[in-house]
Coordinates of C-alpha atoms in Angstrom, one line a residue:
M22 CA 38.0 62.9 77.0
R23 CA 39.8 64.7 79.8
G24 CA 43.1 63.5 81.2
K25 CA 43.5 61.4 84.4
A26 CA 45.4 64.2 86.0
L27 CA 42.2 66.2 86.5
G28 CA 40.5 63.2 88.0
R29 CA 37.3 63.7 86.0
H30 CA 36.6 60.1 85.3
A31 CA 37.8 58.5 88.4
T32 CA 35.1 57.3 90.8
Q33 CA 34.5 60.1 93.2
V34 CA 35.4 59.3 96.9
R35 CA 32.5 60.2 99.1
Q36 CA 33.8 61.9 102.3
P37 CA 31.9 61.5 105.6
K38 CA 29.1 63.9 106.0
V39 CA 29.5 66.7 108.5
D40 CA 26.9 67.9 111.0
V41 CA 26.1 70.9 108.9
T42 CA 24.1 69.7 105.8
S43 CA 24.6 72.8 103.6
A44 CA 27.6 74.8 102.5
F45 CA 27.8 78.2 100.8
A46 CA 30.7 78.8 98.4
Y47 CA 32.4 81.6 96.4
V48 CA 35.1 81.7 93.8
T49 CA 37.0 85.0 93.4
D50 CA 40.2 86.6 92.2
E51 CA 42.0 89.3 94.1
R52 CA 40.0 92.1 92.4
G53 CA 36.7 90.6 93.6
F54 CA 37.7 89.8 97.1
E55 CA 36.3 92.9 98.7
L56 CA 32.8 92.2 97.3
T57 CA 33.1 88.6 98.3
R58 CA 33.8 89.3 101.9
H59 CA 30.8 91.6 102.0
S60 CA 28.5 89.1 100.4
A61 CA 29.8 86.2 102.5
L62 CA 29.1 88.2 105.7
S63 CA 25.5 88.8 104.4
V64 CA 25.2 85.1 104.2
A65 CA 26.5 84.6 107.8
L66 CA 24.1 87.1 109.1
S67 CA 21.0 85.6 107.5
Q68 CA 21.5 81.8 107.6
P69 CA 20.9 79.4 110.5
Q70 CA 23.9 78.7 112.8
P71 CA 26.2 76.9 112.4
C72 CA 27.0 77.9 108.9
H73 CA 29.9 76.8 106.6
I74 CA 31.2 79.3 104.0
Y75 CA 34.0 78.6 101.6
I76 CA 35.9 81.2 99.6
Y77 CA 38.0 79.7 96.8
C78 CA 40.7 82.0 95.7
Y79 CA 42.0 82.1 92.1
Q80 CA 45.6 83.0 91.8
F81 CA 46.0 84.9 95.1
T82 CA 45.9 84.3 98.8
P83 CA 44.0 86.9 100.8
A84 CA 45.9 88.8 103.5
G85 CA 44.3 88.7 107.0
R86 CA 42.3 85.6 106.3
E87 CA 42.8 84.3 109.8
S88 CA 41.4 87.5 111.4
L89 CA 38.5 87.5 109.0
A90 CA 37.7 83.9 109.9
A91 CA 37.8 84.9 113.5
V92 CA 35.2 87.7 112.8
F93 CA 32.8 85.1 111.1
D94 CA 33.2 82.7 114.0
Q95 CA 31.7 85.3 116.3
Y96 CA 28.5 84.9 114.2
G97 CA 28.4 81.1 114.2
T98 CA 30.0 80.7 110.9
E99 CA 33.1 78.7 109.9
L100 CA 34.9 80.5 107.1
R101 CA 37.4 78.5 105.1
F102 CA 39.7 79.5 102.3
S103 CA 41.2 77.4 99.5
R104 CA 43.1 77.9 96.2
I105 CA 41.6 76.7 93.1
G106 CA 42.4 76.4 89.4
D107 CA 41.8 74.2 86.3
P108 CA 43.9 75.1 83.3
D109 CA 41.4 73.1 81.0
L110 CA 38.5 75.5 82.0
E111 CA 40.6 78.7 82.5
R112 CA 41.8 78.7 78.8
H113 CA 38.5 80.0 77.6
Q114 CA 38.1 83.6 76.7
T115 CA 35.9 85.7 79.1
C116 CA 34.6 89.3 78.5
G117 CA 34.0 92.4 80.5
H118 CA 32.8 92.0 84.1
V119 CA 32.7 88.1 83.6
T120 CA 36.1 87.0 84.8
T121 CA 38.1 83.9 84.6
P122 CA 37.1 82.6 88.1
T123 CA 33.5 82.4 87.0
L124 CA 34.5 79.5 84.8
L125 CA 35.2 77.4 87.8
K126 CA 31.8 77.3 89.5
L127 CA 31.4 73.6 88.9
S128 CA 34.9 72.9 90.2
V129 CA 33.9 74.6 93.4
A130 CA 30.7 72.4 93.6
K131 CA 32.7 69.2 93.0
E132 CA 35.1 70.1 95.9
L133 CA 32.1 70.1 98.3
I134 CA 29.7 67.6 96.8
G135 CA 29.5 64.5 99.1
R136 CA 30.5 66.4 102.2
Y137 CA 27.3 68.3 102.2
D138 CA 23.7 67.5 101.1
R139 CA 23.4 70.9 99.6
V140 CA 26.1 73.2 98.0
V141 CA 25.0 76.7 97.4
Y142 CA 27.3 78.6 95.0
L143 CA 26.9 82.5 94.9
D144 CA 28.4 85.2 92.8
S145 CA 30.3 87.8 94.8
D146 CA 27.9 90.6 93.8
M147 CA 25.1 89.2 95.7
L148 CA 23.6 90.5 99.1
V149 CA 21.6 87.9 101.1
F150 CA 18.9 89.3 103.4
D151 CA 16.8 86.3 104.5
D152 CA 17.2 82.6 105.4
L153 CA 17.1 80.6 102.2
K154 CA 15.8 77.5 103.9
V155 CA 17.9 75.4 101.6
D156 CA 17.3 72.2 103.4
H157 CA 13.6 72.5 102.6
I158 CA 14.0 72.5 98.8
S159 CA 12.6 69.4 97.2
F160 CA 14.8 68.6 94.2
G161 CA 13.3 65.4 92.9
S162 CA 15.8 64.2 90.4
S163 CA 17.3 67.6 89.6
P164 CA 21.0 68.1 90.2
V165 CA 20.8 71.9 90.5
A166 CA 18.3 74.5 91.3
A167 CA 18.4 78.1 89.9
V168 CA 16.4 81.2 89.0
V169 CA 15.3 82.2 85.5
D170 CA 17.5 84.7 83.9
L171 CA 15.9 88.1 83.9
D172 CA 17.9 89.6 81.1
L173 CA 15.3 91.0 78.7
S174 CA 17.8 93.0 76.4
D175 CA 17.7 92.8 72.7
T176 CA 20.7 90.4 72.8
G177 CA 19.6 88.2 75.7
A178 CA 18.2 84.7 75.7
L179 CA 14.7 86.0 76.3
R180 CA 14.9 88.6 73.5
R181 CA 12.1 87.0 71.4
S182 CA 10.0 86.0 74.4
Q183 CA 6.4 86.8 75.1
W184 CA 7.6 89.0 78.0
V185 CA 9.4 91.3 75.6
A186 CA 6.7 91.2 72.9
G187 CA 3.7 91.3 75.2
R188 CA 2.1 88.1 73.8
D189 CA 0.6 85.3 75.6
D190 CA 1.1 82.5 73.1
D191 CA 4.6 81.3 74.0
A192 CA 5.2 79.8 77.3
T193 CA 8.5 78.0 76.4
T194 CA 11.0 80.8 77.2
L195 CA 11.8 80.0 80.7
G196 CA 14.4 77.4 80.1
Y197 CA 17.4 79.5 80.6
F198 CA 18.7 80.3 84.1
N199 CA 20.9 82.8 85.7
A200 CA 24.1 81.3 87.2
G201 CA 24.7 83.7 89.9
L202 CA 23.1 81.4 92.5
L203 CA 23.3 77.6 92.1
I204 CA 22.0 75.2 94.6
F205 CA 23.4 71.6 94.0
A206 CA 21.8 68.5 95.4
S207 CA 24.6 66.0 96.3
E208 CA 22.3 62.9 95.7
N209 CA 21.7 63.9 92.1
W210 CA 25.2 64.9 91.2
T211 CA 27.0 62.7 88.6
D212 CA 30.6 62.6 88.1
D213 CA 30.5 63.5 84.4
C214 CA 29.1 67.0 85.1
L215 CA 32.4 68.7 84.7
D216 CA 33.1 66.8 81.5
T217 CA 29.8 67.9 80.0
Y218 CA 30.5 71.4 81.1
A219 CA 34.0 71.4 79.6
R220 CA 32.5 70.3 76.3
A221 CA 29.9 73.0 76.4
L222 CA 32.6 75.6 76.9
D223 CA 34.4 74.3 73.8
Q224 CA 31.1 74.5 71.8
H225 CA 30.5 78.0 73.0
D226 CA 33.9 79.1 71.6
Q227 CA 32.4 78.3 68.2
G228 CA 29.2 80.2 68.8
C229 CA 26.4 80.7 71.4
D230 CA 22.9 79.0 71.0
Y231 CA 21.2 81.5 73.4
K232 CA 22.4 85.0 72.9
I233 CA 23.6 87.5 70.3
N234 CA 27.3 88.8 70.9
C235 CA 27.3 86.7 74.0
T236 CA 29.6 87.7 76.9
S237 CA 28.3 85.1 79.5
I238 CA 30.3 82.0 78.4
D239 CA 30.1 80.4 81.9
Q240 CA 26.3 80.8 82.2
C241 CA 25.5 79.5 78.7
A242 CA 27.8 76.5 79.1
L243 CA 26.1 75.7 82.5
N244 CA 22.7 76.0 80.8
K245 CA 23.8 73.5 78.2
T246 CA 25.2 71.1 80.9
F247 CA 21.9 71.1 82.9
E248 CA 19.5 71.6 80.0
G249 CA 16.2 70.2 80.9
S250 CA 17.3 68.9 84.3
W251 CA 17.4 72.0 86.5
L252 CA 14.8 72.9 89.1
Q253 CA 13.3 76.5 88.9
L254 CA 13.5 78.5 92.2
P255 CA 11.3 81.5 93.0
A256 CA 12.8 84.8 91.6
S257 CA 13.3 86.0 95.2
F258 CA 16.4 83.6 95.5
N259 CA 18.2 85.6 92.8
M260 CA 16.5 88.9 92.1
Q261 CA 18.7 90.4 89.4
A262 CA 19.5 94.1 89.0
G263 CA 17.4 94.4 85.9
A264 CA 14.4 94.3 88.3
K265 CA 15.7 96.6 91.0
F266 CA 13.1 99.3 90.3
E267 CA 10.3 96.8 90.7
A268 CA 8.3 96.0 93.9
D269 CA 9.8 92.5 94.1
W270 CA 13.2 94.0 94.6
Q271 CA 12.1 95.4 98.0
S272 CA 11.4 92.0 99.6
A273 CA 13.8 89.7 97.6
A274 CA 15.7 87.3 99.9
V275 CA 18.9 87.8 97.6
R276 CA 19.7 90.9 95.6
H277 CA 22.1 90.3 92.6
Y278 CA 23.9 93.3 91.3
C279 CA 24.9 91.6 88.1
G280 CA 26.4 93.9 85.6
V281 CA 29.2 96.4 85.9
R282 CA 27.8 98.4 88.8
K283 CA 27.9 96.5 92.1
F284 CA 26.4 97.2 95.5
I285 CA 29.5 99.0 96.6
P286 CA 30.6 101.7 96.4
I287 CA 27.3 103.0 97.7
A288 CA 25.8 105.5 95.2
P289 CA 22.6 107.6 95.0
F290 CA 19.9 106.4 92.6
R291 CA 21.3 102.8 92.8
N292 CA 21.3 101.8 96.5
D293 CA 18.2 102.2 98.6
S294 CA 17.8 102.2 102.4
R295 CA 17.5 98.5 102.6
D296 CA 20.9 98.1 100.9
I297 CA 22.4 100.7 103.3
R298 CA 21.1 99.1 106.5
R299 CA 22.6 95.7 105.4
L300 CA 25.7 97.1 104.3
N301 CA 26.2 99.3 107.3
A302 CA 25.7 96.3 109.6
I303 CA 28.3 94.4 107.6
R304 CA 30.9 97.2 107.5
R305 CA 30.6 97.8 111.2
I306 CA 31.5 94.2 111.7
L307 CA 34.4 94.6 109.3
G308 CA 35.6 97.8 111.0
L309 CA 34.8 99.9 107.8
S310 CA 33.3 103.3 107.4
T311 CA 29.4 103.4 107.2
T312 CA 26.9 105.5 105.2
R313 CA 24.8 108.1 106.9
F314 CA 21.4 109.6 105.9
S315 CA 20.0 106.4 104.4
F316 CA 16.6 108.2 103.9
M317 CA 18.2 110.4 101.3
F318 CA 19.4 107.5 99.3
E319 CA 15.9 106.1 99.6
A320 CA 14.4 109.3 98.2
F321 CA 16.9 109.2 95.3
F322 CA 16.2 105.5 94.6
R323 CA 12.4 106.1 94.5
V324 CA 12.7 109.0 92.1
N325 CA 14.8 106.7 89.9
A326 CA 12.2 103.9 90.1
M327 CA 9.5 106.3 89.0
R328 CA 11.5 107.5 86.1
K329 CA 12.1 103.9 85.0
R330 CA 8.6 102.6 85.6
R331 CA 7.2 103.4 82.2
G332 CA 9.7 101.3 80.3
S333 CA 9.6 98.2 82.6
G334 CA 6.3 96.6 81.6
A335 CA 8.0 93.5 80.2
M336 CA 9.9 93.0 83.5
R337 CA 6.7 93.2 85.4
R338 CA 5.1 90.7 83.2
L339 CA 8.0 88.3 83.6
L340 CA 8.1 88.6 87.4
A341 CA 4.3 88.1 87.6
A342 CA 4.7 84.9 85.5
L343 CA 7.5 83.6 87.7
G344 CA 5.2 84.2 90.9

């Protein structure tokens, strides 16, 4: 059982609801802040006004946050900053591009649950293009909604699935979600979520039940926490980079550049013209340089997509099953 200092077992005090029923939230360290402000502005440009966005900062305070908040205010968005930390969660080992702040996703949710009906957590490497219509999602009794993880690698959670093997006899492989976008329903949240998550992190230190040579400790622990109780969202809510050469990538409401290579810096063969239009709009607002000749990047991207198509049959089958 966790100590009283962390407040895990105390009855949660429900704060008065605000007029805005949904909030969007990020957690980042200083290294990830540039991605975060780009992603947050993509939310501000796509969601109904007024919009509330929270950036929780791990072990740093961003410079110029007042001026950045003023920029967001021009687009009907209230941008707020806060420090966050939890030594009990931070002590777990992370690996590669998965950084310590990713362990604090549920801590972020708890900060906002009760003040909003819906809390949308996003990873910093996401670009949002369309209104997510969060208030229209019917949760039933589910505390969280997410998208199936699209990792079909030979070490991933779906490595033995029908989608990889090309079989039609196993429909039980869609029980593992990607934790890049999580939508929490305040009415279904229970105060023991963080304790369950903390135990799952401890268990993961001993071994992963989902993956081989696992590097996604936060995601696997979250799957354990909400096993059998999460709501599956359409893949468009979190179209992961493993599908970026498929047709679904072109119309996805959210593109998720999971992995080492992100949506910035812009690069040939990785960013298409849709990316560049979105990023140019964001960067103009931020007073940053923009990218010219988007048609050239589109041509490079299409060449890469054709080159990758032959080996992407499993991904197409999975996306077709997800609808």
